[in-house]
Short mmCIF file of C-alpha atoms in Angstrom, two decimals:
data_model
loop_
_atom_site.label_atom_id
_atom_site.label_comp_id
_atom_site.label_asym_id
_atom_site.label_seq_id
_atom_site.Cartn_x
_atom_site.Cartn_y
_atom_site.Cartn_z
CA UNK V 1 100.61 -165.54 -8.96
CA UNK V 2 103.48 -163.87 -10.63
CA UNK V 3 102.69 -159.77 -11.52
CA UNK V 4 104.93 -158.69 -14.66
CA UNK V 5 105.07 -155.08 -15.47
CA UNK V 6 106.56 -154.11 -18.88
CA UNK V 7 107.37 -150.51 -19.01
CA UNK V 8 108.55 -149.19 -22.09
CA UNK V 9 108.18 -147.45 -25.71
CA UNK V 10 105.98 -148.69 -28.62
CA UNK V 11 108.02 -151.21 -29.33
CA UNK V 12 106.72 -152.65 -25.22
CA UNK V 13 103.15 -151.41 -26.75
CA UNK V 14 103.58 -153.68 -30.12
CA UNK V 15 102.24 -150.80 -32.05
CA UNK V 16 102.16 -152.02 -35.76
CA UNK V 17 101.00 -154.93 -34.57
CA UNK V 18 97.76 -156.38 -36.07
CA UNK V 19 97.12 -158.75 -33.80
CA UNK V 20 97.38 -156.20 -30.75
CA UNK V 21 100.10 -158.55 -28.67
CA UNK V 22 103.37 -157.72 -29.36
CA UNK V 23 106.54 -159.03 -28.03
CA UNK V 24 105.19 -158.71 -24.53
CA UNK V 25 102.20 -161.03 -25.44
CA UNK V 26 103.44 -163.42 -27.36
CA UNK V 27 105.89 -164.15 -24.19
CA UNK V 28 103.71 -164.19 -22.19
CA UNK V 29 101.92 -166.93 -23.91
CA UNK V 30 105.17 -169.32 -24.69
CA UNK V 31 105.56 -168.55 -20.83
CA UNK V 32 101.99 -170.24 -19.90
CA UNK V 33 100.41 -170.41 -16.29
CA UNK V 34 99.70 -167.95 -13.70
CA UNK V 35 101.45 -165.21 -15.07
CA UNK V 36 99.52 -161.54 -15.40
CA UNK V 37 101.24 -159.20 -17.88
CA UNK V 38 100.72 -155.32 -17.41
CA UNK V 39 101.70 -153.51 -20.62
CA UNK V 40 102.87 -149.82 -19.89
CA UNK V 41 104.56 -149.41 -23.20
CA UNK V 42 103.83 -146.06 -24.88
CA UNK V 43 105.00 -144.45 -28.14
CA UNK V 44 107.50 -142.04 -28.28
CA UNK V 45 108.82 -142.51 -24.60
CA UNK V 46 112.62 -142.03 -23.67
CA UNK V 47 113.87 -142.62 -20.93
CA UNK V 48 113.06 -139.81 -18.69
CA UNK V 49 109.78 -140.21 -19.91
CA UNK V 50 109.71 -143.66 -18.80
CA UNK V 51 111.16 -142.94 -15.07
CA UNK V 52 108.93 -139.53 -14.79
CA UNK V 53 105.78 -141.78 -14.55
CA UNK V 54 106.24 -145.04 -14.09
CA UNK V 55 106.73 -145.51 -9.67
CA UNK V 56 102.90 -144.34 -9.37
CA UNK V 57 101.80 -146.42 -11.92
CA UNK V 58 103.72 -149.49 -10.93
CA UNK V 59 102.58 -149.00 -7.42
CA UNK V 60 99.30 -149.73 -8.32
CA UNK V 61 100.35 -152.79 -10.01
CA UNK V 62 102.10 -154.61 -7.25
CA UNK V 63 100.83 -156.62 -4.29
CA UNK V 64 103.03 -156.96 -1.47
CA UNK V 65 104.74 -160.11 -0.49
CA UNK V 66 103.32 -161.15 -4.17
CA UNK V 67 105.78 -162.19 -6.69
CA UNK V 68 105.99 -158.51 -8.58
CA UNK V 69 108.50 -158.16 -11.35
CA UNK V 70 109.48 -155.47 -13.86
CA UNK V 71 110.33 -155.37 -17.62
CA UNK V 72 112.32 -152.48 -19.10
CA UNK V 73 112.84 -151.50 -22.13
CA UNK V 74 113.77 -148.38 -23.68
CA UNK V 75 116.57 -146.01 -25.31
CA UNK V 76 115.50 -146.00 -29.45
CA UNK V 77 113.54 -142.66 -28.96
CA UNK V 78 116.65 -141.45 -26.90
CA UNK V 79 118.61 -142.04 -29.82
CA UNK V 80 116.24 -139.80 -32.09
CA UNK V 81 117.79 -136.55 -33.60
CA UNK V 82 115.66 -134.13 -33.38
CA UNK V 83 116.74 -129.81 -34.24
CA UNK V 84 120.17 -131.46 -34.44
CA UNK V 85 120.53 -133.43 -31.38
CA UNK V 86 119.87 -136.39 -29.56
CA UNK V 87 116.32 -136.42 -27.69
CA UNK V 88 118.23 -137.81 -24.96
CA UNK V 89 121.96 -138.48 -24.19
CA UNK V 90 123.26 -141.90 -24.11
CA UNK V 91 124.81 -141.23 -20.52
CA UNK V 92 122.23 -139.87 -19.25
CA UNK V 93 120.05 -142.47 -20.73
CA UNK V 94 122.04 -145.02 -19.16
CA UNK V 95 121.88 -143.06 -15.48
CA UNK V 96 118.09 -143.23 -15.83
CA UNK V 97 118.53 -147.00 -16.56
CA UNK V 98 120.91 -147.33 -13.29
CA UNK V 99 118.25 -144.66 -11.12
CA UNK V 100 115.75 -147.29 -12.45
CA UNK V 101 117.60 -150.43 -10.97
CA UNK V 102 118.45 -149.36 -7.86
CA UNK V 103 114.74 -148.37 -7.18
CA UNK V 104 113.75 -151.59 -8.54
CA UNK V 105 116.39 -153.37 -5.62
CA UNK V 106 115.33 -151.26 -2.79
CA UNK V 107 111.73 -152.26 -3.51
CA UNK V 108 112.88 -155.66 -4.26
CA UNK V 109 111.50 -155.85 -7.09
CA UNK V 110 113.53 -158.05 -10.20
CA UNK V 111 114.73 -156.40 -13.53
CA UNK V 112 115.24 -158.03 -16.76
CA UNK V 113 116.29 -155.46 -19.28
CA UNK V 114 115.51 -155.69 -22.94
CA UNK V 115 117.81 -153.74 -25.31
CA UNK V 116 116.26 -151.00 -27.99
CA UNK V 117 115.49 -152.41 -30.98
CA UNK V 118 116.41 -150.05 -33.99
CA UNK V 119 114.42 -147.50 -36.01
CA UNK V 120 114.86 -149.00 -39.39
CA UNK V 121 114.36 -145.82 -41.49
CA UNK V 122 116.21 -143.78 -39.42
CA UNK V 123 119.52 -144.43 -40.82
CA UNK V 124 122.90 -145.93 -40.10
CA UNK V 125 123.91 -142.78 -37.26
CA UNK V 126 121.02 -144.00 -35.61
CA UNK V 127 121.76 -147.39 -35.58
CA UNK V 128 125.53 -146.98 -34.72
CA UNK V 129 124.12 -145.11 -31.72
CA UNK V 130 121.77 -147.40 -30.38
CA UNK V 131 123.90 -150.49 -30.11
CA UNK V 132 126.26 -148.17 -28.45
CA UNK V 133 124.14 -147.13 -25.88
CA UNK V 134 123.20 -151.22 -25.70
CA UNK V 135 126.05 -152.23 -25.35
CA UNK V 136 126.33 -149.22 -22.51
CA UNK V 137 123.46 -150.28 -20.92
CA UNK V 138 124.71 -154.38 -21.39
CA UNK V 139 127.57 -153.51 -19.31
CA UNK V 140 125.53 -151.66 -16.18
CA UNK V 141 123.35 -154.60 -16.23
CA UNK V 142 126.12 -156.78 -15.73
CA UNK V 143 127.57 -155.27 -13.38
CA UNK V 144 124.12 -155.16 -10.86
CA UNK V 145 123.39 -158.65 -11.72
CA UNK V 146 120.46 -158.03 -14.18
CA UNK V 147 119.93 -160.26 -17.13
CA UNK V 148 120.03 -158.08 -20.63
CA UNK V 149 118.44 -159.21 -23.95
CA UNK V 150 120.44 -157.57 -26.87
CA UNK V 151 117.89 -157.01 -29.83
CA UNK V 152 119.46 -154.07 -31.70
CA UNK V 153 121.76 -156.14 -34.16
CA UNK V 154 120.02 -159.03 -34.13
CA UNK V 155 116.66 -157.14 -35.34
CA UNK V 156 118.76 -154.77 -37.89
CA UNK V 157 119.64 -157.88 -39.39
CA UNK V 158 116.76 -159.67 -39.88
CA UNK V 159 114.98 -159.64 -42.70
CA UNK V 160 111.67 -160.37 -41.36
CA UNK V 161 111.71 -157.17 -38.83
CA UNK V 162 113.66 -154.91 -41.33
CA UNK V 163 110.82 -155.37 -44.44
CA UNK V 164 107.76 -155.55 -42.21
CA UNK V 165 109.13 -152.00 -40.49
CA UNK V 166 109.89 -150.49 -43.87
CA UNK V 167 106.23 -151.33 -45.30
CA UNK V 168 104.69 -150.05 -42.87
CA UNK V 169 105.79 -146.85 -40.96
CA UNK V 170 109.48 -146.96 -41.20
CA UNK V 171 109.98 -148.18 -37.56
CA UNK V 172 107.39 -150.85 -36.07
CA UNK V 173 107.25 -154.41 -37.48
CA UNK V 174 104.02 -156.30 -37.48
CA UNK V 175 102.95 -159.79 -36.03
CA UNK V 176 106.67 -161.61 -37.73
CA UNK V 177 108.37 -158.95 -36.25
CA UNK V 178 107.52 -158.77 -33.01
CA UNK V 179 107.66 -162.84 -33.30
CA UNK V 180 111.10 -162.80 -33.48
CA UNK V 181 111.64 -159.84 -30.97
CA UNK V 182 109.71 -162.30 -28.72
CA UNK V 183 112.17 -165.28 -29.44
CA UNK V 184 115.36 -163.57 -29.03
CA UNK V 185 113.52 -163.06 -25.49
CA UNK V 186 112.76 -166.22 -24.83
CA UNK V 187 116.02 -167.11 -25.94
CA UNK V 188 117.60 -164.97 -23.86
CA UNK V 189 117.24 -164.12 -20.03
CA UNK V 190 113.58 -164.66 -19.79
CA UNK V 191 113.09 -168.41 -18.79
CA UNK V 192 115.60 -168.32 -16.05
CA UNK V 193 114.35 -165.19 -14.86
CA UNK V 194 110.73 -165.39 -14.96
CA UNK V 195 111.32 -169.19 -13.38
CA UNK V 196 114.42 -168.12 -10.56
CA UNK S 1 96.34 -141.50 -35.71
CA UNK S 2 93.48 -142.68 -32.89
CA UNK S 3 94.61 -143.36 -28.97
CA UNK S 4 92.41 -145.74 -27.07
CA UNK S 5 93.31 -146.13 -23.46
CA UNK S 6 90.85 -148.72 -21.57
CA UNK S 7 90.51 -148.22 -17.99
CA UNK S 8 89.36 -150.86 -15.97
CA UNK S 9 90.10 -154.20 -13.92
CA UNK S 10 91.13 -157.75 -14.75
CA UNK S 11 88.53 -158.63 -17.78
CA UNK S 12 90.08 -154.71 -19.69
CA UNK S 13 93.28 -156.70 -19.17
CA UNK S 14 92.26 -160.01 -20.17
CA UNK S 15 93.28 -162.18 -17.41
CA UNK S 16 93.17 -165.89 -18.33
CA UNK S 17 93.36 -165.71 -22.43
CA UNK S 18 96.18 -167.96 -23.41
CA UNK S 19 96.96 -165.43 -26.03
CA UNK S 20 96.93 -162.60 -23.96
CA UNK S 21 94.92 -159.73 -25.58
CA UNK S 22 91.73 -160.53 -24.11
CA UNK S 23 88.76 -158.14 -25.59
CA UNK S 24 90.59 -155.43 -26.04
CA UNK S 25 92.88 -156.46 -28.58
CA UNK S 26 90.47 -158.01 -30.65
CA UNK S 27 88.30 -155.35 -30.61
CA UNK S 28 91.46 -153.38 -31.48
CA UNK S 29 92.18 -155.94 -34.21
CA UNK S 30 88.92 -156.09 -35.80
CA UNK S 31 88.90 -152.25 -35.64
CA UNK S 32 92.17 -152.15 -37.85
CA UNK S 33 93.86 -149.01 -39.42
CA UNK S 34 96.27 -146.57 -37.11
CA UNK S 35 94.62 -147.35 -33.86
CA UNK S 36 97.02 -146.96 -31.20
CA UNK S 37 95.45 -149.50 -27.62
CA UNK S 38 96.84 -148.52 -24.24
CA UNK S 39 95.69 -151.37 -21.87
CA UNK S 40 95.44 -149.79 -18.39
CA UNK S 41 93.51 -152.90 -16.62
CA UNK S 42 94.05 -153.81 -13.42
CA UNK S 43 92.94 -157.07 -11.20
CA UNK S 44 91.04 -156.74 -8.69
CA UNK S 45 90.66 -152.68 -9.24
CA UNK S 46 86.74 -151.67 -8.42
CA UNK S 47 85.39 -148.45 -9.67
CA UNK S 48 87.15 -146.43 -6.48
CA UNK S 49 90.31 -147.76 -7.64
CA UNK S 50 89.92 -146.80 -10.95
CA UNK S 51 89.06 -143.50 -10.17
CA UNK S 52 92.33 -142.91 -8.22
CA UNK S 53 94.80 -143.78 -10.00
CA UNK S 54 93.69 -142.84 -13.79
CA UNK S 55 93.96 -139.11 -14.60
CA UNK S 56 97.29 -139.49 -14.23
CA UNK S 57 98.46 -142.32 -16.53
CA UNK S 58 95.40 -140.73 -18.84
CA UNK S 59 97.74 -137.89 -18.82
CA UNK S 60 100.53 -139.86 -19.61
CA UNK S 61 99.25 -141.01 -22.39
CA UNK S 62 97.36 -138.86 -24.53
CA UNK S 63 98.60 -136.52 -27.04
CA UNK S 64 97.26 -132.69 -27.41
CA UNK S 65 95.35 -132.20 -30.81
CA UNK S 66 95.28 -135.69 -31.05
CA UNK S 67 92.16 -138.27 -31.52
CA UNK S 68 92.06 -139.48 -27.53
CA UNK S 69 89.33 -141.59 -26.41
CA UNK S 70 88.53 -143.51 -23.08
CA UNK S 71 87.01 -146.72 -22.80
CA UNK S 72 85.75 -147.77 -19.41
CA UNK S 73 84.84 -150.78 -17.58
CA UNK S 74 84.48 -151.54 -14.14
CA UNK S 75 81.62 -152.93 -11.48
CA UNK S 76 82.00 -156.60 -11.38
CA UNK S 77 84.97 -156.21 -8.43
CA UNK S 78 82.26 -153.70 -6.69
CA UNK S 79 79.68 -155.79 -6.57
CA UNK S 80 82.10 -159.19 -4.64
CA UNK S 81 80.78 -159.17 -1.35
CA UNK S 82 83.67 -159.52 1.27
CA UNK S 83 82.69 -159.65 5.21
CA UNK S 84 79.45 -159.40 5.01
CA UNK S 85 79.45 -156.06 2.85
CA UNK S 86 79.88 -155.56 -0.95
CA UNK S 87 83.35 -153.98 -1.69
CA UNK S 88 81.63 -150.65 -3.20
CA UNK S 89 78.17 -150.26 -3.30
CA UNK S 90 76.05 -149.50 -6.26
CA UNK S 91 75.28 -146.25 -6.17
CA UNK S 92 78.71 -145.30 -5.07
CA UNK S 93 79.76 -147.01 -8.52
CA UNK S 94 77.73 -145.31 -9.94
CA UNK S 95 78.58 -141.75 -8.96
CA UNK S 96 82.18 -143.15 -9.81
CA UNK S 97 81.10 -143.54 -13.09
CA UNK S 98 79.28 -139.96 -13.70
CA UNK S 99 82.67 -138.24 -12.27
CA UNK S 100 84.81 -139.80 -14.62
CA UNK S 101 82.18 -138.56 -17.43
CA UNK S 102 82.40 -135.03 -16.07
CA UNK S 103 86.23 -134.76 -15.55
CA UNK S 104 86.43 -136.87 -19.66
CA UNK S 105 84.09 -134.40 -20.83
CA UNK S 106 85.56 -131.11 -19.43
CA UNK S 107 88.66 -133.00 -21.02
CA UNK S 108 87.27 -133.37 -24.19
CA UNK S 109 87.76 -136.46 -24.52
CA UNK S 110 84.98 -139.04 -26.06
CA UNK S 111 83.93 -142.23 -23.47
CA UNK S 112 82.86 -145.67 -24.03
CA UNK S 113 81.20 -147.50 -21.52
CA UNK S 114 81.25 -151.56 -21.55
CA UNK S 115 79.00 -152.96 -18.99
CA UNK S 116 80.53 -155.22 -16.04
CA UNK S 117 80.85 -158.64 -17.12
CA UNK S 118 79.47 -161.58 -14.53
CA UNK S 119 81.63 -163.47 -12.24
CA UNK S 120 80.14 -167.18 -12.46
CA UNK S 121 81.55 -168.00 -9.38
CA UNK S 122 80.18 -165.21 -7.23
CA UNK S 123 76.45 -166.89 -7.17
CA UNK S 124 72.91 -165.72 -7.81
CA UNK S 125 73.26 -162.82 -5.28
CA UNK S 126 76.27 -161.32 -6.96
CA UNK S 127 75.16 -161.52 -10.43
CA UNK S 128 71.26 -160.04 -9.33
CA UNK S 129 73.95 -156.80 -7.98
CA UNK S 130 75.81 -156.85 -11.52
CA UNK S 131 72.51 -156.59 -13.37
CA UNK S 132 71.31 -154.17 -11.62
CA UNK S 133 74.55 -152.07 -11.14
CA UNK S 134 74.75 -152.36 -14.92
CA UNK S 135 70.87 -151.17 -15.51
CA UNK S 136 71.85 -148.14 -13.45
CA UNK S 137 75.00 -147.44 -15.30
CA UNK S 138 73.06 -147.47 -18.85
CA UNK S 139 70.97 -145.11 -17.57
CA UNK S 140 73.28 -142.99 -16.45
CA UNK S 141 75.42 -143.58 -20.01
CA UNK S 142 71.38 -142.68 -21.69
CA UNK S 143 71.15 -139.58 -19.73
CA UNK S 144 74.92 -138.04 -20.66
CA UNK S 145 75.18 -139.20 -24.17
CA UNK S 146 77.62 -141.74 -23.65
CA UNK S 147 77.49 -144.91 -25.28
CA UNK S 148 77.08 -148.00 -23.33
CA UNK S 149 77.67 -151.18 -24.22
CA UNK S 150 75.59 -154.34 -21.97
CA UNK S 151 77.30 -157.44 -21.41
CA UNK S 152 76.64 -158.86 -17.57
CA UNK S 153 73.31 -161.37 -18.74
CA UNK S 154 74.51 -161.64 -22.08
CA UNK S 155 77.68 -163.47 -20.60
CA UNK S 156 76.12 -165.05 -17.58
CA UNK S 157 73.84 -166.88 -20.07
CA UNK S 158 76.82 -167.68 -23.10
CA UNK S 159 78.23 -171.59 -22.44
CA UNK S 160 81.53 -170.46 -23.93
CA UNK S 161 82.27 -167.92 -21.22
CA UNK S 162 80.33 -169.74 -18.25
CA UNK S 163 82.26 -173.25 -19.15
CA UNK S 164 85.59 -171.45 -19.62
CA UNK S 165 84.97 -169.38 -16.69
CA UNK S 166 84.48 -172.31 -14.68
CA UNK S 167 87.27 -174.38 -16.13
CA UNK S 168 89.46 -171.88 -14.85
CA UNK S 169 89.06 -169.82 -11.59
CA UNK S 170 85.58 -169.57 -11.55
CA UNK S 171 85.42 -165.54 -12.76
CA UNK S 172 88.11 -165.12 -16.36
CA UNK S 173 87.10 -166.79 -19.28
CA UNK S 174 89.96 -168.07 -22.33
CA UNK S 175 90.16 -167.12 -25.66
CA UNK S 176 86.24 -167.79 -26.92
CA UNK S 177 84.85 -166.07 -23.63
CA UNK S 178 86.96 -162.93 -24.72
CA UNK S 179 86.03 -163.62 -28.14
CA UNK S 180 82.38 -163.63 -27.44
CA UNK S 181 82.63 -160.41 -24.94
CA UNK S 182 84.87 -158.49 -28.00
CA UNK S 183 81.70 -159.59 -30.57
CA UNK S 184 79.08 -157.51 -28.30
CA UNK S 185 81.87 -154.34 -27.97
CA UNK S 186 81.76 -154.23 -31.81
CA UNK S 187 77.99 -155.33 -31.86
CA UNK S 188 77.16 -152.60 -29.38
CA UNK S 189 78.02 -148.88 -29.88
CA UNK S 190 81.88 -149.17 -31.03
CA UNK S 191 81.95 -148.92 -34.88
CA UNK S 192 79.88 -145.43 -34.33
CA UNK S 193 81.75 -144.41 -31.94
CA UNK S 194 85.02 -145.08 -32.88
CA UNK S 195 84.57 -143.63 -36.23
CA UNK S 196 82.47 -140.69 -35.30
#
C-alpha cells in the first residue's frame, strides 16, 4: 500500500476546481491501484508556511516500514509582493526547499518536487520571478537526486490554464486547468517515481 | 469565502473511489460557489486519533474573521474489534465526540456531524456496535445543537455500497457507494447548515 502525501498551496488543494480533485486527484486516478493520496494543500502557503507545519502532520500520515512518500509543491505565494516586497525570498525559499529534502532523506522518505505554477493576473515581475526561483529550485533537485516537474512556463503558456484562471479569480484554473497541470505530471517524473 | 475542513478516517478521505474525491468532494461539488474543502482524513484513525492530532492542523488552516466550519466523522475504526477487545469503546467515542464540540464551540466554530458508515466485512457484531455507537452520537449531536447526519443502516442496507464494498476490500466502497453516502450528507442537515 503506497501512502502519498502532497503538501502544498492551493494550487496542491485544486481550489477553483469544481469538481473538488485537482491535479493531485486526477493523478492519482491515471495512477490506479493501491495508492492513498493525502492532500495537505492550503491557500496562501509559502514556504515557511509549508515547513512550519507539515513534520507533525505528516507524522501522522506515515506507517513505518510502509511505502510513505511525499509531494511538494510550493514557491507562487513566495513570489507575491506584498507592502513592496516579496512574501518570501527566493533563497530562502529555496533553503526551505533543501531543509525540506534532507528531512525527507533522513526519514527516508522520497521527494518528487513539482514547480509553482504562475499567478496569471499577477503580472509579468511575477512571472519572471517564479520561473527563476524554478529554475533555482530545478537545479537543488538535481543535484540531491529528486525528480522536478517544471509547470511555470508550460502553464503561462497555455491557453486552457491562462483563460480558465482569468475568468475566475485571477489565479486558480478550474477542472481543464488542473487537467493539464496533472499531465505535465504524469508526463514528467511521476510514473518512474511513484513505480521505482 | 467558506473553509470546510473534514476531520475523520479513511471514508472523510475517500479511500477506494477511482476518482478520488470520495464524499467529500461531491458534497463540496454539489455545494458549489467559493467553498474552500480541506480533506484531513486519515485510514485507520479512530475517534482517539482524531482527537490528537486535529487542533493543530485546524489551526493551520483556518482563517480569523473568516467563515470556518468543521465537519466530523469517525466511529467505524472504534468499533473493529482487535484481540478480543474493540479498539475504543463506545462511550469513550463518545466523550471524544462531546470534547471536540466543547473545544469547536469555545472556538466558535460551527460542527457537522456525519454518522460512522458500516464496514461490511466486520460482521453482524460490528455493525450492531456502529448502530448503536451512532444512536448515542445523535443524541449527543440532539442535546448540543449540532447537526447530525445518520448513515451506518442506511449504507449497510444500500446494494451499491455493500456490492462495491465487497468487490473491493470488504470495508471502502467506489464511486456510487461515495455517491450514495454524499446524497444523505446533502439529504441530511448540510444545505441548512452550510448556508446558515
Amino acid at each position: 500500500m503506497t501512502r502519498v502525501i502532497f503538501l502544498g498551496d492551493s494550487f496542491v488543494q485544486g481550489v477553483g476546481d469544481p469538481e473538488h480533485r485537482g491535479w493531485v486527484g486526477r493523478v492519482l486516478q491515471a495512477t490506479g491501484g493501491a495508492v492513498t493520496g493525502f492532500n495537505l494543500g492550503i491557500r496562501r502557503n509559502t514556504s515557511e508556511d509549508v515547513l512550519r507545519r507539515c513534520w507533525p502532520e505528516v507524522e501522522a500520515r506515515v506507517v513505518p516500514d510502509e511505502d510513505n512518500r511525499l509531494v511538494v509543491s510550493f514557491g507562487s505565494n513566495d513570489m507575491v509582493e506584498e507592502n513592496g516586497t516579496v512574501r518570501v525570498a527566493a533563497d530562502r525559499c529555496v533553503a526551505n526547499l533543501a531543509s525540506l529534502l534532507q528531512e525527507s532523506a533522513l526519514r527516508g522518505i522520497p521527494v518528487l518536487v513539482v514547480g509553482p505554477p504562475p499567478v496569471i493576473d499577477a503580472g509579468a515581475a511575477h512571472l519572471r520571478r517564479t520561473v527563476d526561483l524554478a529554475a533555482a529550485m530545478a537545479g537543488l533537485c538535481a543535484a540531491r537526486n529528486v525528480p522536478f516537474v517544471a509547470t511555470t512556463e508550460a502553464l503561462a503558456a497555455d491557453p486552457v490554464w491562462t483563460s480558465e484562471a482569468l475568468a475566475r479569480d485571477g489565479a486558480h484554473p478550474g477542472a481543464g486547468g488542473y487537467r493539464r497541470l496533472a499531465e505535465l505530471v504524469l508526463a514528467g517524473g511521476w510514473p518512474g517515481w511513484i513505480s521505482g
